Coordinates of C-alpha atoms and ligand atoms in Angstrom, one line a residue:
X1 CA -12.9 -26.9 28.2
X2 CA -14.4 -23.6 30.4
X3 CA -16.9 -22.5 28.0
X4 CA -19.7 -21.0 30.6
X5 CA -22.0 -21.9 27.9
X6 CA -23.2 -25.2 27.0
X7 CA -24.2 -23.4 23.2
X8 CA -21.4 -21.2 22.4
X9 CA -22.1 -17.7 20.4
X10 CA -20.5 -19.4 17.3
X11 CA -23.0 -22.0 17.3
X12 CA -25.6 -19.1 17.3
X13 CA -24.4 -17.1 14.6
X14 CA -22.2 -19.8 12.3
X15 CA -25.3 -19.8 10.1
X16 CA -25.0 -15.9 9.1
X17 CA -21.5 -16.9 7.7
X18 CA -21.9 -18.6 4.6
X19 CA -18.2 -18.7 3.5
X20 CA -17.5 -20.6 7.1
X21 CA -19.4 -23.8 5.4
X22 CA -17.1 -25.4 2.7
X23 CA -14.7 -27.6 2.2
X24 CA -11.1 -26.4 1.8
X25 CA -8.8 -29.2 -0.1
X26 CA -11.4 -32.0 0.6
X27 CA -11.5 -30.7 4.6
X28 CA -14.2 -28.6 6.3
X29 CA -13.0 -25.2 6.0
X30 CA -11.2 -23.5 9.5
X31 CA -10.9 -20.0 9.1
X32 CA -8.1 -18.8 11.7
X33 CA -6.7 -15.5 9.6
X34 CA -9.4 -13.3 11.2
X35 CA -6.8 -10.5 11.8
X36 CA -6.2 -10.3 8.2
X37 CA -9.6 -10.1 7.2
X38 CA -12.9 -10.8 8.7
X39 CA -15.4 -12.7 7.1
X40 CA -18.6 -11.3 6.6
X41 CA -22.5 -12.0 7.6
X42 CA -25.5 -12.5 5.2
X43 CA -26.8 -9.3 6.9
X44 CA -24.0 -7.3 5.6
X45 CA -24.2 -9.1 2.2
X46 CA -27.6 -8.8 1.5
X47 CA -27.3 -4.8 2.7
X48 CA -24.6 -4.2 0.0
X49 CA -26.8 -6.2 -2.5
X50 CA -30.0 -4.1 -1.6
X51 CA -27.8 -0.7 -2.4
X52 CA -26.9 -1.8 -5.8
X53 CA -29.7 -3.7 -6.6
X54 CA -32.3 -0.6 -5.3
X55 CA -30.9 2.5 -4.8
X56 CA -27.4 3.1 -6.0
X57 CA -26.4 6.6 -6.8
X58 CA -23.8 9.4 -5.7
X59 CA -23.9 10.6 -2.4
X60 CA -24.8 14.3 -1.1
X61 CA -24.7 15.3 -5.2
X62 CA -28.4 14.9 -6.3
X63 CA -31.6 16.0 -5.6
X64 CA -33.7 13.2 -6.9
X65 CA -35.0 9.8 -4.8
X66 CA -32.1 7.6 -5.2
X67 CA -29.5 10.0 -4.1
X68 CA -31.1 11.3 -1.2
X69 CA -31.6 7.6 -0.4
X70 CA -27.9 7.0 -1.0
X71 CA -26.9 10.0 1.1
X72 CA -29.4 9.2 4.2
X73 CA -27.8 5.6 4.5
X74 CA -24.2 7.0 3.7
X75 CA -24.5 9.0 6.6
X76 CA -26.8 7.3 8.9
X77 CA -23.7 4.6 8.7
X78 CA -21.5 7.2 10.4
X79 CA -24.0 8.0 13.3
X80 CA -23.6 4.3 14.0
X81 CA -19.6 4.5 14.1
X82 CA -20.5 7.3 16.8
X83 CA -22.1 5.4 18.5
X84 CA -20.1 2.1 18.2
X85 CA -16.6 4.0 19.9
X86 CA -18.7 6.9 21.8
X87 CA -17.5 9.7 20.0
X88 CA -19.0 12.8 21.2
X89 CA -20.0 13.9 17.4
X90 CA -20.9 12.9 13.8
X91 CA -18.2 15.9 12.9
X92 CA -15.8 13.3 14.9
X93 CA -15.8 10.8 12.5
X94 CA -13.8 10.9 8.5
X95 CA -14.8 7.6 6.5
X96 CA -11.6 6.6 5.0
X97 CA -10.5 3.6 2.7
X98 CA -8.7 1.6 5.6
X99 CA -7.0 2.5 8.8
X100 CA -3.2 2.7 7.1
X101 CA -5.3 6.0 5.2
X102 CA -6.8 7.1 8.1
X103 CA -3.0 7.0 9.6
X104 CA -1.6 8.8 6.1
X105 CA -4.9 11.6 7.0
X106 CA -3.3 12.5 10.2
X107 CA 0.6 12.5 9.7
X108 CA 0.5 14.3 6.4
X109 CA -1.9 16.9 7.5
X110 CA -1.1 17.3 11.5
X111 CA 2.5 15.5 11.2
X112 CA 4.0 17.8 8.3
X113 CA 2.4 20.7 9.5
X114 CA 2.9 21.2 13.4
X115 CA 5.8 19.0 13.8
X116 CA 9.8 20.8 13.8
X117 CA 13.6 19.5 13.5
X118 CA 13.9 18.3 17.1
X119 CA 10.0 17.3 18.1
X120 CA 9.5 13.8 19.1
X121 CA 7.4 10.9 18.1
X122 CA 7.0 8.2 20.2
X123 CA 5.9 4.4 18.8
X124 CA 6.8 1.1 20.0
X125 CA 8.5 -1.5 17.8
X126 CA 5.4 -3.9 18.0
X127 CA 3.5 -1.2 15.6
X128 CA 2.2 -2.5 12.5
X129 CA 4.1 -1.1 9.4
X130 CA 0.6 1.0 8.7
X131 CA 2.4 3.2 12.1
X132 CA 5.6 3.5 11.1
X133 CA 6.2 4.1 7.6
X134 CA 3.7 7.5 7.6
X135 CA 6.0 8.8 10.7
X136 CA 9.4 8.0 8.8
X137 CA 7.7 10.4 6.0
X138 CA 7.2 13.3 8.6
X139 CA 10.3 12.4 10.4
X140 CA 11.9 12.7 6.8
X141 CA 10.3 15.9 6.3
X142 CA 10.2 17.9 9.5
X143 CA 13.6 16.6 11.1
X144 CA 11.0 15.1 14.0
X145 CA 12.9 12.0 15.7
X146 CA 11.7 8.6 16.1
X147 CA 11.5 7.2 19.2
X148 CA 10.7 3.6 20.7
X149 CA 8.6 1.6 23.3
X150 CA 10.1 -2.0 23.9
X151 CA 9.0 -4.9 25.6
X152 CA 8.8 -5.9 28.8
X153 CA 10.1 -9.7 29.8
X154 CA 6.3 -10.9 29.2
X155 CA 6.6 -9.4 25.7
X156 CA 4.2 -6.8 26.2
X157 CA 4.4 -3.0 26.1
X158 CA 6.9 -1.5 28.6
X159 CA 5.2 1.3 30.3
X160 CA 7.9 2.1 32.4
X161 CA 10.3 2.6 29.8
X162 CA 7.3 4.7 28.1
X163 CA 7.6 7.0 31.3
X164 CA 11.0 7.2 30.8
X165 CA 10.8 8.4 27.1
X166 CA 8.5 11.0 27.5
X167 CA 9.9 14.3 28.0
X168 CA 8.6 17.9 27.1
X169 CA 9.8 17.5 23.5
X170 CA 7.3 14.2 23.1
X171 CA 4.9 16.2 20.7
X172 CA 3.1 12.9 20.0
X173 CA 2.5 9.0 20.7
X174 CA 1.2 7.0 18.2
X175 CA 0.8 3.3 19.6
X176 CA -0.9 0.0 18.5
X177 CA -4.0 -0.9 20.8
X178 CA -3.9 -4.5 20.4
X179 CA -1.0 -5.9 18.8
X180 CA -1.0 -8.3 15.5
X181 CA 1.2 -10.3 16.4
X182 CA 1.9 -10.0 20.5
X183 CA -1.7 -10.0 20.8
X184 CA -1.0 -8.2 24.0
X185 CA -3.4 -5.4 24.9
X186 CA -1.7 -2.3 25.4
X187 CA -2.6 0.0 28.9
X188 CA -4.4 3.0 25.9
X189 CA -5.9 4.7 28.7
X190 CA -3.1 5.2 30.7
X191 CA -0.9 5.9 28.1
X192 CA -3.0 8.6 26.6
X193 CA -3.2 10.3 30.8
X194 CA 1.0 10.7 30.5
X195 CA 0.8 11.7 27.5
X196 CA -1.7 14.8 27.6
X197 CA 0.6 15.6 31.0
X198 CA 3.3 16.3 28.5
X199 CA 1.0 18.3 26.4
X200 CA 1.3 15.3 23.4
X201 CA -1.3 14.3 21.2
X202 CA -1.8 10.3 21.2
X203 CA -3.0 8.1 18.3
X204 CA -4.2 4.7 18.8
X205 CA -4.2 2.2 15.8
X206 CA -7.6 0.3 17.1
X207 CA -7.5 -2.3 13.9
X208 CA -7.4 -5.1 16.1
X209 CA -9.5 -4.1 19.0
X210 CA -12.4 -2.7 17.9
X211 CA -13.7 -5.8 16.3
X212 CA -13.5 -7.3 19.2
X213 CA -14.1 -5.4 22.4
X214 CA -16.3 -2.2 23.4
X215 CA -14.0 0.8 22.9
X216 CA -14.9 4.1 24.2
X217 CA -13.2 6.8 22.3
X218 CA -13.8 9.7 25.3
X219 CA -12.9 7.1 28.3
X220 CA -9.7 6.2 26.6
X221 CA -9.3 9.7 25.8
X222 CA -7.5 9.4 22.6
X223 CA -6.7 12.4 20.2
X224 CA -7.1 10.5 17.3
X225 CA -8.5 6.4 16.7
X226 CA -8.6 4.3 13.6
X227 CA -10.1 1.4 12.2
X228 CA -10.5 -0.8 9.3
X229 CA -13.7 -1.8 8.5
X230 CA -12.9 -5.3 6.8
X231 CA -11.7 -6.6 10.1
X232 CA -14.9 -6.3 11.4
X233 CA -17.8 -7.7 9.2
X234 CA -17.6 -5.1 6.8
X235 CA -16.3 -4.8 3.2
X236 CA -12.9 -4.1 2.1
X237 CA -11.8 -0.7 1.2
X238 CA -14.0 1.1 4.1
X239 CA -12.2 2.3 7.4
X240 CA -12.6 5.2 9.6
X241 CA -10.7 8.4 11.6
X242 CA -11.8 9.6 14.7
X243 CA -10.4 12.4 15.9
X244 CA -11.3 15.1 18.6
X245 CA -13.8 18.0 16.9
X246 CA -11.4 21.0 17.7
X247 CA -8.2 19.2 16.5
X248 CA -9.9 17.9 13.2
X249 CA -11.0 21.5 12.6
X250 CA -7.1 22.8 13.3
X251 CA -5.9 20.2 10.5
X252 CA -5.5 21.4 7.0
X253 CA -7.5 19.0 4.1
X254 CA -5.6 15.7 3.2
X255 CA -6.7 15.6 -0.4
X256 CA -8.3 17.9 -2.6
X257 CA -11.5 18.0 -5.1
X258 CA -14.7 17.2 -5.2
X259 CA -16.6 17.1 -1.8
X260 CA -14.3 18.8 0.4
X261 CA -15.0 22.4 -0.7
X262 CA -17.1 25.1 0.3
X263 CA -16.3 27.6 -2.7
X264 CA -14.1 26.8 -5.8
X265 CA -12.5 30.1 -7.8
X266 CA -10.1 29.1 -11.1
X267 CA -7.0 30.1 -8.1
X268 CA -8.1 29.0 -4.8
X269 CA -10.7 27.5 -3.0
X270 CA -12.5 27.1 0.5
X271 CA -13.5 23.8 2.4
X272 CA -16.6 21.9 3.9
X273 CA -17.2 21.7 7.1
X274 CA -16.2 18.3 9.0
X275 CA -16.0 15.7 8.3
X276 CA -16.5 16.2 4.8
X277 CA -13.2 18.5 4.8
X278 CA -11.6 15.0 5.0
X279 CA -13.7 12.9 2.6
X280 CA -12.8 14.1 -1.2
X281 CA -14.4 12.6 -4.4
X282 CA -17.0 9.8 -4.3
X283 CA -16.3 8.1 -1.6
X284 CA -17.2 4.6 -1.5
X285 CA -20.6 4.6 -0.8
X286 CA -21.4 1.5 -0.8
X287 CA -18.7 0.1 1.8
X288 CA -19.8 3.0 3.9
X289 CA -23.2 1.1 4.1
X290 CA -21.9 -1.9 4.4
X291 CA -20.1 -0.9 7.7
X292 CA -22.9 0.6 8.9
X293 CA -24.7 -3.2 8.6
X294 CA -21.6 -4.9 10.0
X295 CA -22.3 -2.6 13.3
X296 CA -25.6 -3.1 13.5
X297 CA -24.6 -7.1 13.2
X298 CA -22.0 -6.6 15.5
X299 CA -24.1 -4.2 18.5
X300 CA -26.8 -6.9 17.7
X301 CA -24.7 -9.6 19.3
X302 CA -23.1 -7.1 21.8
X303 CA -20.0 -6.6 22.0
X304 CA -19.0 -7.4 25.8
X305 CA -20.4 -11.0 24.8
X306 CA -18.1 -10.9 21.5
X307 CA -15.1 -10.4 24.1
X308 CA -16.2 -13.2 27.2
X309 CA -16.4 -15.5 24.2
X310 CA -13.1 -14.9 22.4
X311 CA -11.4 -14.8 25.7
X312 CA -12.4 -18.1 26.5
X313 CA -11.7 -19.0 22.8
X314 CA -7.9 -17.8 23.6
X315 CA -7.8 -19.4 26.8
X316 CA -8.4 -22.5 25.1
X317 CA -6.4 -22.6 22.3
X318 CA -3.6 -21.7 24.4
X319 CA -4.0 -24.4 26.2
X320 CA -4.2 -26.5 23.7
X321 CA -0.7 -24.9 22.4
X322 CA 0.6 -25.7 24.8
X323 CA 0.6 -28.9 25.0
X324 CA 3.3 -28.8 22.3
X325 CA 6.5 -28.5 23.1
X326 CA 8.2 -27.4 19.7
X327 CA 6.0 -24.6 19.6
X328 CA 7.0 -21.3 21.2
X329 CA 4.0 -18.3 21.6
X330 CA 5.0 -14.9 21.1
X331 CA 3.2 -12.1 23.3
X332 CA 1.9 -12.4 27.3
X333 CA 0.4 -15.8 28.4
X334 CA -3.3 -15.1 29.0
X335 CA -3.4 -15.3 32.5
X336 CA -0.2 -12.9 32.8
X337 CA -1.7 -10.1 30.6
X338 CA -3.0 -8.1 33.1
X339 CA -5.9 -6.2 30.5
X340 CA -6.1 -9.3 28.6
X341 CA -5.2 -10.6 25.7
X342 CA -6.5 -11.3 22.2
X343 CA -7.6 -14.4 20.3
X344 CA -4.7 -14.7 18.1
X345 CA -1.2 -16.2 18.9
X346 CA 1.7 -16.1 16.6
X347 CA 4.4 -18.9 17.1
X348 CA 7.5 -20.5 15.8
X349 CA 8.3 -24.0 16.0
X350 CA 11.5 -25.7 15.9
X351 CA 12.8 -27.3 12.6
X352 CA 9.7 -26.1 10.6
X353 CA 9.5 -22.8 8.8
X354 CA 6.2 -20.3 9.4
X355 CA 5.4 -20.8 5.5
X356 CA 5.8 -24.3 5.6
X357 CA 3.5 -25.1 8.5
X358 CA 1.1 -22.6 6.9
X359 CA 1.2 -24.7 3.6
X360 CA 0.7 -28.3 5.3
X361 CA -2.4 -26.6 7.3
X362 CA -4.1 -25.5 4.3
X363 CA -3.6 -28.7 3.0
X364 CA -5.8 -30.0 6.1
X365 CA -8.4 -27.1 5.5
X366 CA -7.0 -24.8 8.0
X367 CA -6.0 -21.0 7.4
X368 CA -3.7 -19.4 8.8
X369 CA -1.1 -16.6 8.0
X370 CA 2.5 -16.9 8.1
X371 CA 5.3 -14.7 7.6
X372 CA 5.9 -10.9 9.3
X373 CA 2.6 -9.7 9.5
X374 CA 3.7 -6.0 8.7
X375 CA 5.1 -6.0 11.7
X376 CA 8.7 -7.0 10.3
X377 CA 10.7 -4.5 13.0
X378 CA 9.3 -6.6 16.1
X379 CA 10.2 -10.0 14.3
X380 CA 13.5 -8.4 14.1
X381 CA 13.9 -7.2 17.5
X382 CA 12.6 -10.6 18.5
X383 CA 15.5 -12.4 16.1
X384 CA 13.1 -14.4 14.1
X385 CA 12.3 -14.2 10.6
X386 CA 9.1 -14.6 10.3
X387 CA 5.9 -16.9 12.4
X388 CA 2.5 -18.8 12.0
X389 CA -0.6 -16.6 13.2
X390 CA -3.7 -18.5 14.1
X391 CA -5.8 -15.2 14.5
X392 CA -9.6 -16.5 15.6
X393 CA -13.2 -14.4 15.6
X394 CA -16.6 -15.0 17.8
X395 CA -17.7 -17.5 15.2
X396 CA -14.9 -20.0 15.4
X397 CA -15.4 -22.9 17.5
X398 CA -13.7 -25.3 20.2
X399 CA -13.7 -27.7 18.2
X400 CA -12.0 -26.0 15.1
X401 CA -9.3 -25.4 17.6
X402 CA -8.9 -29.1 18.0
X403 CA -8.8 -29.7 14.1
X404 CA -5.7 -27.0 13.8
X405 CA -4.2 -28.2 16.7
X406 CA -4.2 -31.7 15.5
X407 CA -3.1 -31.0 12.1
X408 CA -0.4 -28.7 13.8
X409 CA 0.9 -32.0 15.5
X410 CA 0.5 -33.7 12.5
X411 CA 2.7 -31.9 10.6
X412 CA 5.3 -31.4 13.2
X413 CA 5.6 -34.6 13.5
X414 CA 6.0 -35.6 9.7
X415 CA 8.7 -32.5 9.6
X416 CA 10.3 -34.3 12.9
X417 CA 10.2 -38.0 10.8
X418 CA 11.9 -35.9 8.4
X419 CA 14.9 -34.7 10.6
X420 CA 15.3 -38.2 12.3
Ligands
C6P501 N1 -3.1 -6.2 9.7 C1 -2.8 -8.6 9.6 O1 -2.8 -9.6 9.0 P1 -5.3 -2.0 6.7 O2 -4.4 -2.7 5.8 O3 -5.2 -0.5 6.6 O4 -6.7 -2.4 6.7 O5 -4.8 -2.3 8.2 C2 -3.5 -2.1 8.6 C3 -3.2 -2.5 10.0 C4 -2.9 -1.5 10.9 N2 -2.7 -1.9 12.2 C5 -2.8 -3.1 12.7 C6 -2.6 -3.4 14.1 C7 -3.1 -4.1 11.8 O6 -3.2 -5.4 12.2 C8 -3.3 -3.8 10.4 C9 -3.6 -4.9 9.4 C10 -3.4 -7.3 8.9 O7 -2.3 -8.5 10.7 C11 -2.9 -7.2 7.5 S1 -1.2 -6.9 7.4

């Protein structure tokens, strides 16, 4: 094993994570489906608790204690999402239900309205289903063509094809940051410099990164960035848009109602000022918070130790993997990804259906997801139908890694008894 500690930051922090501690079919619990939902610390628990228990009400509404209490922690949580990605303002930053909203926010009010018949959008075929189907709608709309990013022989994003694709009429590029499923981590940076050189906007779909790595919004330079908050500690139903200040002022409102207007007349009306322009009816408050608690969790641990430790989490389980020859990874081999790679690894193995491994490990007390992740275009440029994703967080240990791997053998080998 190469942990460089002998107490690893899951031992620190397992004890904030009361779900982690239960038994799962008669097994000690191993949570591995961290890319489809994070679990979530006492800290963050008892924050959501303290808003409903003490000082729930409607934000930026009332004048009286609870509201204004409401509204200070409401919007005290988005100076710490500044801070978290470096944005270079509070006006920066639109509190949405999940990042597939924040996605809808930006190709229904920048894609139908500045894109023509002709324009072209440039994804790759590892994007999540969240960044696609909003860009079939404008391509639907606008007569704006599709275009795609492949993968290189490592399985990772083919710059040099990307170079090749871009052309003058490349009016935006709307990429995945870290994939689901490749777990490859894509060159953002560098993708967003060729880009603005063609005068396109970029997007970056940062679910899977930013609960797990430092991001920095103005260093990677992105136009827009989104997020869901229950990847990272928070609660479901919270995510977040960032988006450069003079470009989120250009954009029209998403919806319409309550908290997004300046003025109201029976026949028109006239907006807030960002981000509020973005943020109609009651938002939900109480995720907001909630966030705000899972970043002060997650700064408190640091965010550069959050990545060593999962790096040397992936390092190990794929050496572990393998070790098994039935089992084929999808996405770059640690050591060949050049910016790294993510603690997740999606596989097939011979014989043995994704869903049917999936069911066996449960029985042994280990989660993991199977099927197409939302990500059913790459498992269909890769020709497979669907794989297993063990997807692991900083508080997973070594030696959960050795429970899954063993009941991973285990069941390979009953399904290989089966086939003899
Ligand atoms: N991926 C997974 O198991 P929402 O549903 O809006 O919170 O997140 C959508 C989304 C967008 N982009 C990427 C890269 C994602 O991984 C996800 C969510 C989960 O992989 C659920 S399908």
């Amino acid at each position: 094993m190469t942990f460089t500690q002998e107490k690893t930051l899951a031992d620190e922090v397992r004890a904030d994570f009361p779900i982690l501690h239960q038994e799962v079919n008669g097994k000690p619990l191993v949570y591995f489906d961290n890319a489809a939902t994070s679990q979530k610390p006492l800290f963050v628990l008892n924050t959501l608790r303290d808003y409903y228990e003490q000082y729930n009400s409607n934000v930026h509404r009332g004048v009286h204690t609870l509201s204004a209490k409401a509204t200070d922690a409401y919007e005290a949580a988005r100076d710490k999402v500044v801070k978290f990605i470096n944005a270079a303002s509070r006006q920066e930053i639109v509190f949405t239900r999940n990042a597939t909203e924040a996605i809808n926010l930006v190709a229904y009010s920048w894609g139908m309205n500045n894109l023509q018949p002709g324009d072209e959008i440039i994804l790759s075929v590892m994007e999540h289903h969240s960044n696609l189907v909003p860009w079939h709608f404008v391509a639907q709309k606008t007569g704006a063509v599709l275009k795609f990013v492949e993968l290189t022989p490592e399985e990772t994003f083919d710059l040099e094809q990307f170079n090749k694709l871009i052309s003058d009429k490349t009016k935006l590029v709307s990429v995945v940051h870290v994939s689901n499923t490749l777990g490859c981590i894509n060159p953002v940076k560098e993708i967003c410099a060729i880009a603005h050189k063609y005068g396109a906007k970029v997007l970056i779909d940062a679910c899977q990164s930013v609960p797990h790595m430092p991001i920095d919004v103005q260093q990677i330079d992105c136009d827009w960035l989104v997020a869901s908050g229950h990847k990272m500690c928070a609660p479901t139903g919270i995510g977040f848009l960032y988006g450069k200040l003079e470009l989120l002022r250009s954009m029209p409102p998403f919806l319409g109602g309550g908290e997004m207007i300046a003025d109201v007349f029976l026949d028109h009306s006239t907006y807030a000022d960002l981000p509020h322009k973005f943020e109609a009816g009651t938002p939900t408050i109480g995720e907001v918070i909630g966030l705000g608690a899972a970043i002060d969790y997650l700064t408190g641990i640091g965010m550069d130790k959050i990545y060593t430790y999962e790096s040397e989490l992936t390092s190990y389980l794929f050496e572990q993997l393998g070790q098994i020859p039935e089992i084929r990874i999808y996405g770059p081999k640690p050591k060949v990804a050049g910016l790294g790679r993510a603690a997740l690894a999606a596989f097939t193995a011979s014989n043995v259906h994704a869903n049917d491994l999936s069911t066996l490990l449960d029985q042994e007390g280990v989660a993991i997801r199977s099927g197409h992740h939302c990500t059913q275009p790459l498992h269909r440029y890769l020709v497979i139908p669907a794989t297993a994703r063990a997807s692991l967080s900083f508080y997973n240990t070594p030696e959960e890694i050795d429970v899954f791997i063993k009941a991973l053998k285990e069941t390979l080998d009953f399904f290989g008894s089966f086939s003899t």
